Amino acid sequence: MLKINFDFPNEFCDLYNSFNNSEIGKKLLEITGIHRSQLDICTFSKNYFLSHTGDISIDANANVGNQKNPLNYICESTKSHIKLNGLYILWNYLQKITSKEEATKLIKDLIIGRYYFHDSVKWMEIYCSSVSTSHLMLSGRPYGQLHSLPPKRADSFIAQVIEYAMDLSQEQAGAVALADLVVNYAYYSYNEKLDEKRIENDFQKFVHVTNNSFRVGADSPFTNISFFDLPNLKNTFSNHIYPNGKKPIEEPYLSEIIKVQKIWMKFMSKGDPKQNGLPYRFPVSTINIYVDKNKNNEIVDKEFLDFISHLDITKFNIYITDDKAALAMCCFYKNQKVLCKNNSEVLYLTFEELEKVNKNNFRIFHNGNWVKGKLIKLPKNNKKLFKIVTVNNKEIIVTEDHINPTLNGDKYTYELTTNDYLLFNNLKLDGKVNSKLTYEQGIFIGAFLGDGYLDKYRIHLGLNEEKYKKLEKYLKIALEQWKIDAKIHLYKKDKVWNTVIYSKKLVEIVKEWVKGSKTSEKELNLNILLESYDFRKGILDGWYITDGGNRNRIYTTSKKLVESGEILITSLGLQSIINIDDRVGKIIINNKEYTKNYPVYCIRFYNPKRRSYSKIYKIKNNSIYFKIKSIEEFPNNEKWVYCFQMDNEEEPYFTLPNGIITHNCRFTNKVDDFIKMRFDSFGNGGVNIGSCRVNTINLPRIAFEVNGNLEEAKKILLKRIDGCCKILVAHRLFIKKKIEEGFLKFFNPLKWLDLD
C-alpha cells in the first residue's frame, strides 16, 4: 500500500487526529469531507464512476447534479485536499487575531458543525458580488492573453459581458450579479436603433452561455440580473453616466431601457422551449418594485405593474422597496446642538429647531470645512438613548446604535466603555467672506467681550494697567484699519484704567459682532465663522487678555458667550473644556462677603504639545481623542430622533459645536440609497458590492445543547456570534493578503472591485 504524507505541522495534525479517536469523530470528518478515505484518490476514482456525482461530492450543490466529465472529475477528486488545506490556512490566520487555543477550538467547531462555512472548498475566493458592466464600456477587457478594446456595438458589448461573467465566476465562490446590464446594453441598442428581435437575440446569447458548465468544477456561472420599475430605475442610476456624457435616466435613453427590459422579461417569462417552458436556471432574474408606504404600500409605477401582470411571474423573484427603509438608525436626541449655515447666516440650533429654518445652500460644519448634507428625522421606535460625557465635559445624547469614531476605530454606542476615547476636531476653519478683517480688529472685539460696554456714541473698556499695556497697540492699529479717527481716552481711578473711545462708527462695528449689552447676556455673532482665521484668533486672544486667568482659562457669567466661545475655539482647530461654578447668593472671598447673582463659567482651551496627557487625551495619526468619562442611559419618551446624512459617502462624518466628530446617520430615506446598499444572492441591489464569505451559526444545535434553558441559549449564542465573527475576519485577512499579491485580478491590479 502506498502512503502519502501531508506536510502539516504537528499541532494541526493533532487537531485532525483528535477526531479519529471515536466513531462519532470519524463520522464528523466524513460529513465535513476530509475523512482519510475521502483523501484517497484511488477510492474516490472507483466510486466516481459507479455513483451519482452528487452523492459522492463533498461539496454537493445545485450545479453538481449527475454530470460526469473530465473537468468535473479533476475538480471533485481534489476537493477533500483543498478543503483540508483551507482549514489549515484558516487555523493559521485565526492565530493572527486570537490565541492558538481558541483558533484550534474554532476549527473543531467547524468540523463538529457549530458553524457552517459556506463553499469551504472555494475558500481562496470571495463569496459573491454585484458588479458594474460600465468598466467594459470604458476599458474593454484589459486583461488575459488577448485584450479587447471598449465595445462599440451591442453585440460586442454582450460578448464582453459574457466573458466578464465567465472570468468573474472563476474567482468567486457564489453569485455574480450584473445589476446594470440592462441599463448599459440600452446605450448601444439605442445608438444602433436595434429592433426587438435583435435585442432578444443578444440576450439569448447571454442566457445560453451562462447555462454552460465551463466554470471551475464544471459548474455554470451563477449569474443574476435585475429589472426595475421607474422609481427604482431613476433612483438607482441617478448618478450613472454613459460614455457620451448622457444620463440613462433621461430621454432618449430612459425609454430605450424600458423597452429593452420588456423584451428581456418576456424572453425570461417564456422559459426554456425545449423543457416545456421550465425556468432558465441562470440568470436568476429579479423584478424590483417600489411602493409608497405613505399610501398603504401602493405600487407607484402602475404601467410597470400592468406589464408584469401579464408575465409568468413564477420565473422571477420579486423585490419590494420603499422610501422608509432603514439600515441603521443611528441618531441624536432632539436637543443636540449642531452647527450649520445657509446662504445667509451661520446656524447654531438644536436638531428640532433646525427642522423649521431655511436650508437654501445648506452646509454642515466638519473639521475645518462646510460640507453638504441633509437633515433627517426618524421614529425612535424602541431604541434606547445614552448620554456620553468626555473628560473635557463634552456630551452627546445618541441612540444605542449610533456610530462613534474612537481611538480604536468606529464603534456603536452599545460597544463603548469609559476606556474609549472619542475623536475631536483639530483643523482650523478658513473663512470664505472677503471682509479683510484682521487679527488686531479681532483683538478689539475680544477685549470688548471681556471688559467692554457701550452707549450710543462710546465704547468703554474697564481695564487695569497690565491689560491696557497689552492691548494699547492693538487698539490703535485696529482703529487705523477701520479708518476711525478717534482718540483713546484713559481715565485712571485706583487700579481701574477706564478706556473710552468716542465713535458712532465703532459702536456699530462692535454691535455687528457682539450681541447683548449686559455682561451676563453677551454672545458672539457666529457669522465670525465666515471671516478670516486671523480675525477669529484675535477675538480669542483679546478675550483671554481681558477675562482670562492662567493656563488658557477664560471666565464669564454669560451662558450664551461661553457657548459661542466654545464654537470659536472649535473653529480655530482647538479643543476646550467648560466648568461651571453655579453657586449664587452670599459668598465669602478673602474674609469679605459678596453677593453672587450669576453662575460663573470657565472655558479653557487646550494647546496640545504632547502626544498624550494623563488620561485626558491621546493623539494618533495627527488626530486628537478625548477619554470618555461616563456613559449612562438617558430616560425619555421621545417619538423622534434626528441626524444628518452627508453627501460624501467616503467621509460620512460631521463635527458638533463642542468639537466632537461623529458619524452621520445611515438611515436611507430614499430608495436609491436602499438599492445601492442592499444586495443578496438573487442579485437585488446596487453595483460594486458583495460578500467576502458567509458563515452560518447552527441554531438548532444550540437549542439541543440547552434543553429549553433560554438564558443559557442567549449566553451560548453570544459566544458563537463572537466565534463566527473571528472566523470571518480571519478569512478576510487571507483574502486581503491574496489581493495584495495580485491573486484576484479584479481587485488588484484592475481595481474593479474593492474588498472594503
mmCIF file with all atom_site columns, N, CA and C in Angstrom, residues 688-690 746-748 751-756:
data_model
loop_
_atom_site.group_PDB
_atom_site.id
_atom_site.type_symbol
_atom_site.label_atom_id
_atom_site.label_alt_id
_atom_site.label_comp_id
_atom_site.label_asym_id
_atom_site.label_entity_id
_atom_site.label_seq_id
_atom_site.pdbx_PDB_ins_code
_atom_site.Cartn_x
_atom_site.Cartn_y
_atom_site.Cartn_z
_atom_site.occupancy
_atom_site.B_iso_or_equiv
_atom_site.pdbx_formal_charge
_atom_site.auth_seq_id
_atom_site.auth_comp_id
_atom_site.auth_asym_id
_atom_site.auth_atom_id
_atom_site.pdbx_PDB_model_num
ATOM 1  N N  . ASN A 1 688 ? -21.009 46.956 -7.485  1.00 0.00 ? 688 ASN A N  1
ATOM 2  C CA . ASN A 1 688 ? -19.709 47.017 -6.825  1.00 0.00 ? 688 ASN A CA 1
ATOM 3  C C  . ASN A 1 688 ? -19.787 46.733 -5.338  1.00 0.00 ? 688 ASN A C  1
ATOM 4  N N  . ILE A 1 689 ? -20.713 45.872 -4.930  1.00 0.00 ? 689 ILE A N  1
ATOM 5  C CA . ILE A 1 689 ? -20.788 45.452 -3.542  1.00 0.00 ? 689 ILE A CA 1
ATOM 6  C C  . ILE A 1 689 ? -20.952 43.947 -3.519  1.00 0.00 ? 689 ILE A C  1
ATOM 7  N N  . GLY A 1 690 ? -20.822 43.346 -2.332  1.00 0.00 ? 690 GLY A N  1
ATOM 8  C CA . GLY A 1 690 ? -20.979 41.911 -2.266  1.00 0.00 ? 690 GLY A CA 1
ATOM 9  C C  . GLY A 1 690 ? -20.633 41.361 -0.905  1.00 0.00 ? 690 GLY A C  1
ATOM 10 N N  . PHE A 1 746 ? -9.487  41.116 -10.353 1.00 0.00 ? 746 PHE A N  1
ATOM 11 C CA . PHE A 1 746 ? -10.492 42.178 -10.410 1.00 0.00 ? 746 PHE A CA 1
ATOM 12 C C  . PHE A 1 746 ? -10.370 43.134 -9.223  1.00 0.00 ? 746 PHE A C  1
ATOM 13 N N  . PHE A 1 747 ? -9.710  42.691 -8.159  1.00 0.00 ? 747 PHE A N  1
ATOM 14 C CA . PHE A 1 747 ? -9.376  43.566 -7.045  1.00 0.00 ? 747 PHE A CA 1
ATOM 15 C C  . PHE A 1 747 ? -8.051  44.274 -7.287  1.00 0.00 ? 747 PHE A C  1
ATOM 16 N N  . ASN A 1 748 ? -7.095  43.513 -7.743  1.00 0.00 ? 748 ASN A N  1
ATOM 17 C CA . ASN A 1 748 ? -5.747  44.040 -7.961  1.00 0.00 ? 748 ASN A CA 1
ATOM 18 C C  . ASN A 1 748 ? -5.082  43.211 -9.055  1.00 0.00 ? 748 ASN A C  1
ATOM 19 N N  . LYS A 1 751 ? -8.642  46.866 -9.965  1.00 0.00 ? 751 LYS A N  1
ATOM 20 C CA . LYS A 1 751 ? -9.380  47.771 -9.063  1.00 0.00 ? 751 LYS A CA 1
ATOM 21 C C  . LYS A 1 751 ? -10.854 47.901 -9.449  1.00 0.00 ? 751 LYS A C  1
ATOM 22 N N  . TRP A 1 752 ? -11.406 46.909 -10.107 1.00 0.00 ? 752 TRP A N  1
ATOM 23 C CA . TRP A 1 752 ? -12.832 46.943 -10.459 1.00 0.00 ? 752 TRP A CA 1
ATOM 24 C C  . TRP A 1 752 ? -13.700 46.549 -9.270  1.00 0.00 ? 752 TRP A C  1
ATOM 25 N N  . LEU A 1 753 ? -13.127 45.847 -8.315  1.00 0.00 ? 753 LEU A N  1
ATOM 26 C CA . LEU A 1 753 ? -13.805 45.507 -7.073  1.00 0.00 ? 753 LEU A CA 1
ATOM 27 C C  . LEU A 1 753 ? -12.952 45.987 -5.913  1.00 0.00 ? 753 LEU A C  1
ATOM 28 N N  . ASP A 1 754 ? -13.599 46.227 -4.786  1.00 0.00 ? 754 ASP A N  1
ATOM 29 C CA . ASP A 1 754 ? -12.899 46.732 -3.600  1.00 0.00 ? 754 ASP A CA 1
ATOM 30 C C  . ASP A 1 754 ? -13.386 45.948 -2.394  1.00 0.00 ? 754 ASP A C  1
ATOM 31 N N  . LEU A 1 755 ? -12.466 45.312 -1.695  1.00 0.00 ? 755 LEU A N  1
ATOM 32 C CA . LEU A 1 755 ? -12.836 44.493 -0.543  1.00 0.00 ? 755 LEU A CA 1
ATOM 33 C C  . LEU A 1 755 ? -13.490 45.322 0.550   1.00 0.00 ? 755 LEU A C  1
ATOM 34 N N  . ASP A 1 756 ? -13.102 46.588 0.683   1.00 0.00 ? 756 ASP A N  1
ATOM 35 C CA . ASP A 1 756 ? -13.635 47.429 1.762   1.00 0.00 ? 756 ASP A CA 1
ATOM 36 C C  . ASP A 1 756 ? -14.882 48.181 1.329   1.00 0.00 ? 756 ASP A C  1
#
